[in-house]
Short mmCIF file of C-alpha atoms and ligand atoms in Angstrom, two decimals:
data_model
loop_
_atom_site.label_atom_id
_atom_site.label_comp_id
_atom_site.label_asym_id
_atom_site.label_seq_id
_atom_site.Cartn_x
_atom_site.Cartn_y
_atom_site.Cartn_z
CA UNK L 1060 -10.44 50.23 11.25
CA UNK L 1061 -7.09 51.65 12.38
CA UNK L 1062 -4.13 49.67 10.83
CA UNK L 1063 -2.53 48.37 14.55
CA UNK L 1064 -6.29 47.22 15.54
CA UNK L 1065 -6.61 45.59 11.89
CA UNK L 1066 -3.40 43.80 12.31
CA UNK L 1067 -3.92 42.12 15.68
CA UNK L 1068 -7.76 41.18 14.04
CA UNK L 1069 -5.39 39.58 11.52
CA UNK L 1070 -3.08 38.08 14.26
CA UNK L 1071 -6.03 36.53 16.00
CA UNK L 1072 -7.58 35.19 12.93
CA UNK L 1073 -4.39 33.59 12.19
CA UNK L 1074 -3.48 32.04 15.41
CA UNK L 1075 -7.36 30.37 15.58
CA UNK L 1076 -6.72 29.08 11.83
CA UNK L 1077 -3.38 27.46 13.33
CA UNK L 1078 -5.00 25.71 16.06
CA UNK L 1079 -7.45 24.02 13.85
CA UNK L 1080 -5.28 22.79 11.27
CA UNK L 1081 -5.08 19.01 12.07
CA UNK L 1082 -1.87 17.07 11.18
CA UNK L 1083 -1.44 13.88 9.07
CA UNK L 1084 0.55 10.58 10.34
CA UNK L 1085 0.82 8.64 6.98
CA UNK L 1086 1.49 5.34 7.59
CA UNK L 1087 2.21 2.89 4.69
CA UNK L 1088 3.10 -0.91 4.83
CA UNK L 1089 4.56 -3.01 1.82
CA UNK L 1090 3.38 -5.45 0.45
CA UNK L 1091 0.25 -5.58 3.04
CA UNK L 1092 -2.73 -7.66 2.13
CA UNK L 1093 -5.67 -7.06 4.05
CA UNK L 1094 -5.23 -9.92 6.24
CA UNK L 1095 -5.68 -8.03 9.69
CA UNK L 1096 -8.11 -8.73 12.07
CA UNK L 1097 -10.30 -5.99 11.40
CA UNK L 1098 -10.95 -7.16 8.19
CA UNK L 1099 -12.18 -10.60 9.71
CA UNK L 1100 -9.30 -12.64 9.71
CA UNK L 1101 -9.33 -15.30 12.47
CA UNK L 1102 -5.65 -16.26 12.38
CA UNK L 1103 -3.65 -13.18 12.46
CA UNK L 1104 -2.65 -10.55 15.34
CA UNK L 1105 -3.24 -7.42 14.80
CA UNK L 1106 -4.08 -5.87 17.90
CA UNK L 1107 -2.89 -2.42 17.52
CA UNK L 1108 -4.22 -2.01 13.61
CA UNK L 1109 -7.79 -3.10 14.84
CA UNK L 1110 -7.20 -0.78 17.72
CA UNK L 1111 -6.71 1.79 15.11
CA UNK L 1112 -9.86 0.36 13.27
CA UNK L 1113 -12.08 0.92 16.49
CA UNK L 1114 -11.62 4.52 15.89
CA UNK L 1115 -11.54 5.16 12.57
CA UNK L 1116 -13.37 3.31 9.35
CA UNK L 1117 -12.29 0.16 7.58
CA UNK L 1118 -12.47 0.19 3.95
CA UNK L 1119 -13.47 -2.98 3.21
CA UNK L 1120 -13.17 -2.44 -0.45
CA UNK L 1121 -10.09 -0.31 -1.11
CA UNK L 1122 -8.06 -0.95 -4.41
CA UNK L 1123 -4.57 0.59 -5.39
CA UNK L 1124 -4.47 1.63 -8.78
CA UNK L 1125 -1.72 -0.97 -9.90
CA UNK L 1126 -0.30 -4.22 -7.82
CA UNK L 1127 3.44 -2.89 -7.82
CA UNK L 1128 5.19 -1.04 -5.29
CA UNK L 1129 6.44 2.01 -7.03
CA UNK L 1130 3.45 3.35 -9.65
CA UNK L 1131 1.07 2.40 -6.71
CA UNK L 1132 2.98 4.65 -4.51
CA UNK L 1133 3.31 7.20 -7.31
CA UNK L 1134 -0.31 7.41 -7.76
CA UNK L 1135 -1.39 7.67 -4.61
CA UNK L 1136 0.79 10.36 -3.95
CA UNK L 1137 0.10 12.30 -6.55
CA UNK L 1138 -3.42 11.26 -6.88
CA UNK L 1139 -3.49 10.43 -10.29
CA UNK L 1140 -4.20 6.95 -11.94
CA UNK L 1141 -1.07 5.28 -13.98
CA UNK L 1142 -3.44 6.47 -17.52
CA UNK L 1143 -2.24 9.71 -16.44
CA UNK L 1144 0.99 9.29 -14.31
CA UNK L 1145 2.45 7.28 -17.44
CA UNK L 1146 4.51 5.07 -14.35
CA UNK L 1147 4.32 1.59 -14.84
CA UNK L 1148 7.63 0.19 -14.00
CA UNK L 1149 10.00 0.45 -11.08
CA UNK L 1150 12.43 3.23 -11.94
CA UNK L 1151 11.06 6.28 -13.44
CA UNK L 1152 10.75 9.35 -10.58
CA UNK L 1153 7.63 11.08 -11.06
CA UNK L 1154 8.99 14.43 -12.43
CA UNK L 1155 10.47 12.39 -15.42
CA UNK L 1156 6.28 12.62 -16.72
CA UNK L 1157 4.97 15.18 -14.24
CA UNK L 1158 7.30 17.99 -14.13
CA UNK L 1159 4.97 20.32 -12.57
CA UNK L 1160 2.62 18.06 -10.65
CA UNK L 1161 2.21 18.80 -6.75
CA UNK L 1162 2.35 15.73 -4.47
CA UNK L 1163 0.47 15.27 -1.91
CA UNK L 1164 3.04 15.96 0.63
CA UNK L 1165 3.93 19.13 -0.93
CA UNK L 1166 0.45 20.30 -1.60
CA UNK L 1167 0.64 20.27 2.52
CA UNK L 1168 4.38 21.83 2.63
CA UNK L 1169 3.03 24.96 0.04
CA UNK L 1170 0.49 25.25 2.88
CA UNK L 1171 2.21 25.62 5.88
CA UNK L 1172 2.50 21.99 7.12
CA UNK L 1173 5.91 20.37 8.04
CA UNK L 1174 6.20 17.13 5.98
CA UNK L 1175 8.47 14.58 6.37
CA UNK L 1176 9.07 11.29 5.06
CA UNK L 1177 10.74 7.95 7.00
CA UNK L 1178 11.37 4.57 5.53
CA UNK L 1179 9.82 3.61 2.59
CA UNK L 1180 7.02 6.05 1.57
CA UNK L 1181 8.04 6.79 -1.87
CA UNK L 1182 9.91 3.49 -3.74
CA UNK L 1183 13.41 4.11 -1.95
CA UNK L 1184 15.46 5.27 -4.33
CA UNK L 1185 12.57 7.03 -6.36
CA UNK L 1186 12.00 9.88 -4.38
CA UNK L 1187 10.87 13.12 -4.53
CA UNK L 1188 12.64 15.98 -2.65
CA UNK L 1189 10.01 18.78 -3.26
CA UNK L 1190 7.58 16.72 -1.85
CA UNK L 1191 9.29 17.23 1.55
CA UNK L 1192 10.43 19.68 4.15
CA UNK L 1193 13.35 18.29 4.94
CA UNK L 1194 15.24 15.16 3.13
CA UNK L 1195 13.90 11.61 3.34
CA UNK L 1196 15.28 9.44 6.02
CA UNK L 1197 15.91 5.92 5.81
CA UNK L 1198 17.53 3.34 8.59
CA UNK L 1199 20.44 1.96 8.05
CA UNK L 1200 19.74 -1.28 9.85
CA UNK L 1201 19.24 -4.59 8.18
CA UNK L 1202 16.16 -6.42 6.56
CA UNK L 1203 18.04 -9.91 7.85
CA UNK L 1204 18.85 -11.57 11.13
CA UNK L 1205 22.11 -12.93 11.26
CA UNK L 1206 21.34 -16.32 8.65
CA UNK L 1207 20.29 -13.57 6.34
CA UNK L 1208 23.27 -11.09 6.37
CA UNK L 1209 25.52 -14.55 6.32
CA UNK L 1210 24.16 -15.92 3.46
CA UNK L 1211 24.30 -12.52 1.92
CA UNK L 1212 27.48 -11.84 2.85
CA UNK L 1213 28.85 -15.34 1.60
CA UNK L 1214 27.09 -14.66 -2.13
CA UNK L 1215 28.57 -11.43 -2.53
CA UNK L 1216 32.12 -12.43 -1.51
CA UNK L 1217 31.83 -15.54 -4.10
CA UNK L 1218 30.94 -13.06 -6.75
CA UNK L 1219 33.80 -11.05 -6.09
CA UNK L 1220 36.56 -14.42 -5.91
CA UNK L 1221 34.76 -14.87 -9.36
CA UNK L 1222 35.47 -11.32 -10.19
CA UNK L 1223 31.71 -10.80 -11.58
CA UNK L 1224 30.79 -7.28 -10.69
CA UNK L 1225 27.40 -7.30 -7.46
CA UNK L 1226 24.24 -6.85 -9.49
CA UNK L 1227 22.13 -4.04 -7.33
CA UNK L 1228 19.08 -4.84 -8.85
CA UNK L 1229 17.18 -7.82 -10.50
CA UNK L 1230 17.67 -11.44 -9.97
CA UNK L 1231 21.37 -11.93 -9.20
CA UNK L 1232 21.74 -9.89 -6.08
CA UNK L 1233 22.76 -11.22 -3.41
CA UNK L 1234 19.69 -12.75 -1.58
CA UNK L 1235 19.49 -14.57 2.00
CA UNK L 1236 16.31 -16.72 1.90
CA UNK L 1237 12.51 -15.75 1.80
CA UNK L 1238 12.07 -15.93 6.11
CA UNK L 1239 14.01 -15.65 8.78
CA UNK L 1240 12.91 -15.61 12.61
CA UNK L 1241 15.94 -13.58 14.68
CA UNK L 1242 15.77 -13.64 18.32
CA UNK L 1243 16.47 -9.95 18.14
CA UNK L 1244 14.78 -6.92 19.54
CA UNK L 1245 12.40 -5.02 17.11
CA UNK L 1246 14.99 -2.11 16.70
CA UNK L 1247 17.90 -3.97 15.32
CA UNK L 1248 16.07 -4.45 12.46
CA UNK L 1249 14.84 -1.83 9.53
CA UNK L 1250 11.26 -1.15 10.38
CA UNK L 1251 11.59 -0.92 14.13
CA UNK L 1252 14.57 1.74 13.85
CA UNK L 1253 12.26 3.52 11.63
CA UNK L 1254 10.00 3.32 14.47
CA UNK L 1255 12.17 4.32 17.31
CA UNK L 1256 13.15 7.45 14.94
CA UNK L 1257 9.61 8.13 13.98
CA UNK L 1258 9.03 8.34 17.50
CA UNK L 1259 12.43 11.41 17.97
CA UNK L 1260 10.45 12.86 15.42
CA UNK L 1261 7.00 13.08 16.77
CA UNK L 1262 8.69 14.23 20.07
CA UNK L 1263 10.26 16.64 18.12
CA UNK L 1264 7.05 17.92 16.35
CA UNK L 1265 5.25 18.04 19.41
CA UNK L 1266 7.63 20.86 20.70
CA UNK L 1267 5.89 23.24 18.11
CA UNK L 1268 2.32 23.14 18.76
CA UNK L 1269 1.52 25.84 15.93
CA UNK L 1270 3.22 24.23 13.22
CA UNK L 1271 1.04 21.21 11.59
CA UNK L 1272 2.93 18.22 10.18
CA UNK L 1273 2.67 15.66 7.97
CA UNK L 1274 4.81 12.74 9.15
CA UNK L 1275 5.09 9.87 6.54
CA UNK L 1276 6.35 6.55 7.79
CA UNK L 1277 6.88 3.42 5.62
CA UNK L 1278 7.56 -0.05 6.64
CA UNK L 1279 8.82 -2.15 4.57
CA UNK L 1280 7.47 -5.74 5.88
CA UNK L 1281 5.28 -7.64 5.05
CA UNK L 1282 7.23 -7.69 1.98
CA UNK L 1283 9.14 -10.59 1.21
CA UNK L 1284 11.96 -11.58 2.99
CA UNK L 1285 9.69 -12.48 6.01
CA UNK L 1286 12.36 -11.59 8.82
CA UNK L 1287 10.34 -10.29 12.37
CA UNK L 1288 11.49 -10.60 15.23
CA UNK L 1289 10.86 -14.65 16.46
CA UNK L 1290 8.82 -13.23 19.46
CA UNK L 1291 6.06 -12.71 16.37
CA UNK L 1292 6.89 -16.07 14.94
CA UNK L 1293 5.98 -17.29 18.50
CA UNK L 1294 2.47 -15.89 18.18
CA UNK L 1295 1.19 -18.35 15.62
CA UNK L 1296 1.03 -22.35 15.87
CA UNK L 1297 2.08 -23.91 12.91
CA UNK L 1298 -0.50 -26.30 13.08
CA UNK L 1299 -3.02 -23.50 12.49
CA UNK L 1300 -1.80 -22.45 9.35
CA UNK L 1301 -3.44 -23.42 6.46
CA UNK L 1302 -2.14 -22.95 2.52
CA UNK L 1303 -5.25 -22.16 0.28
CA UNK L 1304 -7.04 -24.17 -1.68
CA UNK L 1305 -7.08 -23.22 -5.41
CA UNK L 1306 -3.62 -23.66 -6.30
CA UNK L 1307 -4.42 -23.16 -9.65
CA UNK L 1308 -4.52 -20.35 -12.53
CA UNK L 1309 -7.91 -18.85 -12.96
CA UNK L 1310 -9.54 -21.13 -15.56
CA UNK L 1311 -10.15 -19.77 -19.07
CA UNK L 1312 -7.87 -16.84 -18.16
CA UNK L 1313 -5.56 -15.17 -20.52
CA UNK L 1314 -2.22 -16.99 -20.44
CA UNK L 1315 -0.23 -13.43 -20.29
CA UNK L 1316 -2.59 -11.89 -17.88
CA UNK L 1317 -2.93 -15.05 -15.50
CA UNK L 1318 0.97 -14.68 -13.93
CA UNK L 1319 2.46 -12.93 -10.96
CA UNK L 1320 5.99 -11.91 -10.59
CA UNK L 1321 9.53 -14.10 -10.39
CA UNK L 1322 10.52 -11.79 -7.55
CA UNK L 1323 9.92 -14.59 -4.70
CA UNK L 1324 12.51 -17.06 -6.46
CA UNK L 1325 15.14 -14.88 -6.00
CA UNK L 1326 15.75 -15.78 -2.43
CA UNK L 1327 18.48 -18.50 -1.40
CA UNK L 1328 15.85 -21.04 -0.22
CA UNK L 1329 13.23 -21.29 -2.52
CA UNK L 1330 13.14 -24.22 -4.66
CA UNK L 1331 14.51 -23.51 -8.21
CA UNK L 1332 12.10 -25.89 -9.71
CA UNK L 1333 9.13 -23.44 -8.42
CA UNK L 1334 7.98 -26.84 -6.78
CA UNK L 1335 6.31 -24.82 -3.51
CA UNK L 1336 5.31 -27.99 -1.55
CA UNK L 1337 2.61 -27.66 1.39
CA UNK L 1338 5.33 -28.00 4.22
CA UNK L 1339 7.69 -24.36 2.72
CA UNK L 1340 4.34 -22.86 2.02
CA UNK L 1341 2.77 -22.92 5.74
CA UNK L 1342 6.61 -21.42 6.35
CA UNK L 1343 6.08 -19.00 4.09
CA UNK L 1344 3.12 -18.00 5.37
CA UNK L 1345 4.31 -18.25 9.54
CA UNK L 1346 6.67 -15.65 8.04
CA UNK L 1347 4.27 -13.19 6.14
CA UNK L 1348 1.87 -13.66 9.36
CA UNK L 1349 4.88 -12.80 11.90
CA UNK L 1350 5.75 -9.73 9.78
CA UNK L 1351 2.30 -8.34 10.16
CA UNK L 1352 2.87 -8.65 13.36
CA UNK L 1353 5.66 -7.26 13.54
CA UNK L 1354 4.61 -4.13 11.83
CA UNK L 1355 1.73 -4.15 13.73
CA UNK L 1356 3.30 -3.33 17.26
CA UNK L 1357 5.47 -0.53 14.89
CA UNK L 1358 1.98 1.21 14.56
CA UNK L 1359 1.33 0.32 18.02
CA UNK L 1360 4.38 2.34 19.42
CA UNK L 1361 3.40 5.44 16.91
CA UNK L 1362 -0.04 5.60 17.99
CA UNK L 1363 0.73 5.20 21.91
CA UNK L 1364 3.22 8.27 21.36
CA UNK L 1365 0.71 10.00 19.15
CA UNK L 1366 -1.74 9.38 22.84
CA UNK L 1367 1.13 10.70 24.93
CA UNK L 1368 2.21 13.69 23.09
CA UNK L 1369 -1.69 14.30 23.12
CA UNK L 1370 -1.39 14.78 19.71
CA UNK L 1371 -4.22 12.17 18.97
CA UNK L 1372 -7.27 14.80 18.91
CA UNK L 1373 -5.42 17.48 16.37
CA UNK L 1374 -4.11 14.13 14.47
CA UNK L 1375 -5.54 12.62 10.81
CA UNK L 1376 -4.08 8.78 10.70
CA UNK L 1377 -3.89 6.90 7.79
CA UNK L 1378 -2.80 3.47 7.16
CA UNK L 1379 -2.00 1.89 3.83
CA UNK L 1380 -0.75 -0.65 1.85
CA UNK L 1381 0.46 -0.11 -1.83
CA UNK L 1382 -1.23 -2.95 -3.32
CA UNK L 1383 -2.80 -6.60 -2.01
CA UNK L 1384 -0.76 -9.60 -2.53
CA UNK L 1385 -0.90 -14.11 -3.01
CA UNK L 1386 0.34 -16.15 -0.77
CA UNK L 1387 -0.59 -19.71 -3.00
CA UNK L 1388 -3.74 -18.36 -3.81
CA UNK L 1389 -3.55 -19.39 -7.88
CA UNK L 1390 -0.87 -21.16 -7.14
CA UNK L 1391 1.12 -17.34 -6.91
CA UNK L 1392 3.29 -17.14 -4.25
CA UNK L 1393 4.85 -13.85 -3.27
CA UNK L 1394 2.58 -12.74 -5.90
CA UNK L 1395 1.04 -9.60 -7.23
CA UNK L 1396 2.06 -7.73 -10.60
CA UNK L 1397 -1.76 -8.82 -11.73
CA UNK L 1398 -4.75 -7.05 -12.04
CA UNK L 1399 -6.71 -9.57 -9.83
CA UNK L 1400 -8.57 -8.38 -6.72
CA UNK L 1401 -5.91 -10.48 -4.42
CA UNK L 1402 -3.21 -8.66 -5.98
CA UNK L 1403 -5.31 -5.08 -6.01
CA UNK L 1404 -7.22 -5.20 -2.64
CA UNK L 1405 -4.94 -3.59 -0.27
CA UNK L 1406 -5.94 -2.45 3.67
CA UNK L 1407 -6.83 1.46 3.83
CA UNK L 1408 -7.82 2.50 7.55
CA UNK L 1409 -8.73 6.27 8.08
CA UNK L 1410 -9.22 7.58 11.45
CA UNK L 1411 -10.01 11.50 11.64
CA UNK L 1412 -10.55 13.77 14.61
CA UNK L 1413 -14.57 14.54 15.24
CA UNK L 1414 -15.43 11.90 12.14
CA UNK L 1415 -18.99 10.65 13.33
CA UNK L 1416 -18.77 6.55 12.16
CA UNK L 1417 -15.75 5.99 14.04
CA UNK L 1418 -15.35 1.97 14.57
CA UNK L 1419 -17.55 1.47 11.67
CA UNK L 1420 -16.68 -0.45 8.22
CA UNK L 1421 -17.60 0.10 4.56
CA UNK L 1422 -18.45 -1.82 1.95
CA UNK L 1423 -18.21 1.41 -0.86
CA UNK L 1424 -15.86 0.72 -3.40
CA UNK L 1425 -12.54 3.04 -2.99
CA UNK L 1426 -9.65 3.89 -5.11
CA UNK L 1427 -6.00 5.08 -3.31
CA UNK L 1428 -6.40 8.25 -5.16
CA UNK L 1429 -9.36 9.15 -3.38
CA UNK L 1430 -6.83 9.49 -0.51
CA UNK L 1431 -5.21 13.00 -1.79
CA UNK L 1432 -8.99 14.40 -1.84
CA UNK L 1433 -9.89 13.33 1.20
CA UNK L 1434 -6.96 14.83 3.35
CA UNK L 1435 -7.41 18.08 0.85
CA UNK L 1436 -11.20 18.13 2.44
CA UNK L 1437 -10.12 16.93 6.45
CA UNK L 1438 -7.57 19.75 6.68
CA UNK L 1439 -9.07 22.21 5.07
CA UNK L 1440 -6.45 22.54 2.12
CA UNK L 1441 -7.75 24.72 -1.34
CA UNK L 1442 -7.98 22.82 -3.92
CA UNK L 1443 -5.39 21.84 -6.58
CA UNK L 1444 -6.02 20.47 -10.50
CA UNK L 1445 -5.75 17.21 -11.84
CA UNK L 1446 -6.55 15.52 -9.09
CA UNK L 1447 -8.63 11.85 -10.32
CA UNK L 1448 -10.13 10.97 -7.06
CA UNK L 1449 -13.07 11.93 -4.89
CA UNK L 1450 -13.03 12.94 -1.12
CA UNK L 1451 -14.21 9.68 1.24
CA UNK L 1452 -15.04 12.18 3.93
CA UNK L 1453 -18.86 11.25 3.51
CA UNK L 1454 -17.83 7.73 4.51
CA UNK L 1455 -16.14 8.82 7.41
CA UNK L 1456 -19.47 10.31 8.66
CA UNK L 1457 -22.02 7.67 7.86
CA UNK L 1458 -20.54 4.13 6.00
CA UNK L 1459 -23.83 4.03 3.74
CA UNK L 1460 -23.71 7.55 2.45
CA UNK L 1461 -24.43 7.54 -1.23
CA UNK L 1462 -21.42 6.40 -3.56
CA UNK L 1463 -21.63 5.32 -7.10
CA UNK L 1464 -17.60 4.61 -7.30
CA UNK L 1465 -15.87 1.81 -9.30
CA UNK L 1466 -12.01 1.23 -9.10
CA UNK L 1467 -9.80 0.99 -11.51
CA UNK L 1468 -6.38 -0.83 -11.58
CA UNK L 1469 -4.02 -0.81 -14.44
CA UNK L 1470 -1.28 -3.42 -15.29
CA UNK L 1471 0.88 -4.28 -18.68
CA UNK L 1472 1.28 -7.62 -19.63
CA UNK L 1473 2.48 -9.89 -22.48
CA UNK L 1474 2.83 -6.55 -24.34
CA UNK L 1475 -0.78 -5.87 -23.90
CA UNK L 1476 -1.64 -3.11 -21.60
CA UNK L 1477 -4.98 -4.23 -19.36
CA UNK L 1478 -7.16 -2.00 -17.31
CA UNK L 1479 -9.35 -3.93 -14.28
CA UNK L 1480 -12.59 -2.20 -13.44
CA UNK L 1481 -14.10 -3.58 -10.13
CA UNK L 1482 -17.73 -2.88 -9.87
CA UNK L 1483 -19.97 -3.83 -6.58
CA UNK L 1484 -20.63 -7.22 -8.39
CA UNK L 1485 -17.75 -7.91 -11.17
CA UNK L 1486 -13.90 -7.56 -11.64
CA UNK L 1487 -13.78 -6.57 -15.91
CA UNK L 1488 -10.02 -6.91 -17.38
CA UNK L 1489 -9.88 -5.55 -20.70
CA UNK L 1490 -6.41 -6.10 -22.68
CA UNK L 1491 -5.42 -4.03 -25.66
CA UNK L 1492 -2.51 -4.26 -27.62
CA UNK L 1493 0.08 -1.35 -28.07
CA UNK L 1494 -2.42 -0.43 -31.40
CA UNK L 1495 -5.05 -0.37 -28.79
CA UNK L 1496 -6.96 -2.93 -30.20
CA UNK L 1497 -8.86 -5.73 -27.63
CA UNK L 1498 -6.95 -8.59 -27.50
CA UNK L 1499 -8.70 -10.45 -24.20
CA UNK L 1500 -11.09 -9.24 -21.96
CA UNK L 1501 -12.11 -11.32 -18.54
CA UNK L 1502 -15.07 -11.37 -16.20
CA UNK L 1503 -15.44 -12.62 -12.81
CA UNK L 1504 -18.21 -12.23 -10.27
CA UNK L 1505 -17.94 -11.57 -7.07
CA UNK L 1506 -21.44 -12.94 -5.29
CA UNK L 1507 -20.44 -16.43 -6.80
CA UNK L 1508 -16.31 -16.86 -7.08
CA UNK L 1509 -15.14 -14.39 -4.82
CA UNK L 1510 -11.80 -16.04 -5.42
CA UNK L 1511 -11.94 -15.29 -9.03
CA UNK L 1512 -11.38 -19.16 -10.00
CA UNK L 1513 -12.81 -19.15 -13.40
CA UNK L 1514 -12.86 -16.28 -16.24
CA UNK L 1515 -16.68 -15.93 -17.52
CA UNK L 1516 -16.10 -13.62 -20.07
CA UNK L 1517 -16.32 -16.12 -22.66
CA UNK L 1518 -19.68 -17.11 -21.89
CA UNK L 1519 -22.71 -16.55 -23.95
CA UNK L 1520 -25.05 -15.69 -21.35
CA UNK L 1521 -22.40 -12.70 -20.32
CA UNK L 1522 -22.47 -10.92 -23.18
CA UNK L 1523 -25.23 -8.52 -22.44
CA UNK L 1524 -23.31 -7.47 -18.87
CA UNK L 1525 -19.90 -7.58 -20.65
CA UNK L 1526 -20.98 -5.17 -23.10
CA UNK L 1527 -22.24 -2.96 -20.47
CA UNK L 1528 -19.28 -2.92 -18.54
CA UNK L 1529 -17.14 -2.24 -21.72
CA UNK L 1530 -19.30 0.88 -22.31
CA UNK L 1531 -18.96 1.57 -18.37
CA UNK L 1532 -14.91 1.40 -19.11
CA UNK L 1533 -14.68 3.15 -21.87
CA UNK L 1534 -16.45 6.40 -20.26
CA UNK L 1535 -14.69 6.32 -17.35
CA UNK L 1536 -13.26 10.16 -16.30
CA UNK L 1537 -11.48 11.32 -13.38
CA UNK L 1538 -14.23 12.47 -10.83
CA UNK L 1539 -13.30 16.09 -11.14
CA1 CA F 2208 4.90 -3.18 -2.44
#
């Protein structure tokens, strides 16, 4: 072949592989249980995330690999479990333990695809420039109405008459309270300006047909403080909210294991005494219900662009959220930092161009590193080491196609570092101390305490399954 006729051969081959290569909108949510109505529940709206379910799969059983924002985010993104990442805590960036790890988002960059990250995708703050084409952006509009920012602005100008310096982190900053409802219009606060510049962006992106992008967009509601918009507040009767039942610990639990976080007492209203009564609890939960909501109609507007840039049929969605999350249940409000399934259960919806079960659900058990795998597989990416998950790509195509998956979720405690393993049937928490010896270990099952009310561990009739399970723990490898 003569070297001009090889090149254009080349040129051709080039501009079909273009075409083909499908982007990625990465959407994540904070602090997002899966309390949607796709996943069944009768109370919430959630029109545009169970429009987003009709064409695309619910994973029913999705865990993140530890109930905290930042490691769960870390892991996911560099799909790796925290055994390997070494990230437990708020704080460290990923380098600090992975120099020479690729993220997900740059696994994409390396290969041609424009990535870009708005709002909280990484913990903000923690981020990770090589993962990106161009620098993170974040809004610069408030969390708070105007209660919010007053009460802020009223705690942080008695610290300074007191000549204390403003904590930035921790307890002592400057909080308004846990909920707010703001007669304001989505984009004067944080997640719908990230939202209004998602949507430059797309518009943007659209303008270059033969470049393939992977957008990331992070909201940052549901987490706590509960401030939407009170045209989402107006969606719900008060009447019809209901706070759960089993306000209590999980009986014959470890003490150190059985806790959530202080986090949600930080805020200016709630009571000091931890004394949640029924009445701030149904408010607490109007708020967590209006801020699904509210990020709800922020997916909305992204996938109704996504439809009028006709981007939809070259476009891979994802939606996410890093980790589950109580609201009473155990008596934990604001809660996760556990290794229960309330706290590890997050939503994971995956809709894919040409997938064959779209509007389908699945019961198979996932992990939110099989994520990286699976986008590696849709778009066609080569492979890259160390990766600990396994594509869900199967799934996509038929919601019964074989799967022998467990999840894992990590979290230290009391000094004692405890790994969850949820099987179809059991949640197993084992607890070893820093000389890795077992300290606790807890058993719940599913078919009869979904809620996980009472630790059977202790049992006699369980140890036969228990030791199973141990062995099952014990061997457990990354998939590849
Ligand atoms: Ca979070």
């Amino acid at each position: 072949m003569k070297p001009f006729f090889s090149l254009l051969v080349m040129l051709a081959v080039t501009a079909t592989a273009a075409e083909q290569k499908l982007n990625v909108l990465f959407i994540a949510s904070d602090d997002m249980r899966p309390q949607l109505g796709c996943y069944g529940d009768p109370l919430v709206k959630s029109p545009n995330l169970d429009r987003l379910a009709a064409r695309g799969m619910v994973f029913k059983r999705a865990y993140c690999q530890q109930a905290l924002c930042s490691p769960s985010r870390i892991s996911l993104l560099t799909g790796r479990h925290p055994w390997t990442t070494r990230i437990y805590t708020i704080g460290p960036f990923l380098r600090e333990t992975m120099p020479d790890v690729i993220t997900l988002p740059q696994h994409f960059k390396n290969n041609g695809w424009f990535t870009r990250s708005l709002g909280k995708v990484y913990h903000v703050g923690i981020d990770d420039p090589p993962s990106w084409s161009i620098p993170p952006w974040h809004s610069k509009s408030p969390r708070y109405g105007p209660e919010g920012l007053a009460i802020q602005q009223r705690l942080t100008a008695s610290l300074k008459a007191s000549g204390q310096p403003i904590p930035r982190k921790g307890a002592k900053v400057p909080r308004g309270p846990a909920f707010e409802a703001p007669d304001l219009a989505d984009d004067e606060l944080l997640d719908g300006d990230t939202t209004r510049e998602a949507l430059v962006a797309m518009r943007e992106l659209a303008k270059k047909p033969g470049q393939p992008f992977f957008l990331a967009v992070g909201f940052s509601n549901p987490h706590v403080p509960w401030v939407a918009p009170k045209k989402y507040w107006d969606l719900y009767n008060p009447a019809d909210i209901k706070i759960p039942g089993n306000r209590y610990a999980p009986k014959n639990a470890p003490e150190f294991a059985a806790k959530s976080g202080d986090d949600f007492y930080w805020y200016s209203n709630v009571p000091q005494d931890r004394n949640i009564t029924p009445a701030f609890g149904r408010q607490c939960l109007h708020g967590y219900l209006a801020a699904i909501s509210y990020v709800d109609a922020c997916v909305g507007r992204l996938l109704a662009e996504l439809d009028r840039l006709k981007l939809r049929e070259k476009t891979i969605i994802v939606f996410w959220g890093d980790h589950g999350f109580y609201m009473g249940e155990h008596n934990w409000w604001g809660g996760k930092h556990n290794n229960y399934e309330g706290a590890t259960r997050a939503p994971l919806i995956v809709s894919a161009p040409g997938m064959k079960a779209a509007g389908q659900k699945t019961d198979a058990l996932v992990e939110f590193v099989d994520i990286y795998p699976s986008l590696v597989a849709l778009c066609g990416l080569p492979p890259t080491k160390g990766l600990e998950g396994q594509s869900v790509v199967p799934l996509l195509n038929n919601p019964k196609a074989p799967w022998t998956k467990v999840a894992f979720s990590e979290y230290p405690k009391g000094g004692n570092q405890g790994i969850a393993m949820r099987t179809d049937r059991y949640r197993y928490v084992e607890w070893r101390n820093k000389q890795g010896e077992l300290v606790a270990t807890e058993l719940y099952e599913h078919a009869t305490d979904p809620q996980e009310n009472a630790n059977i561990a202790g049992k006699p009739e369980n140890a036969g399954v228990l030791k199973q399970l141990a062995a099952q723990l014990i061997a457990r490898k990354p998939c590849k």
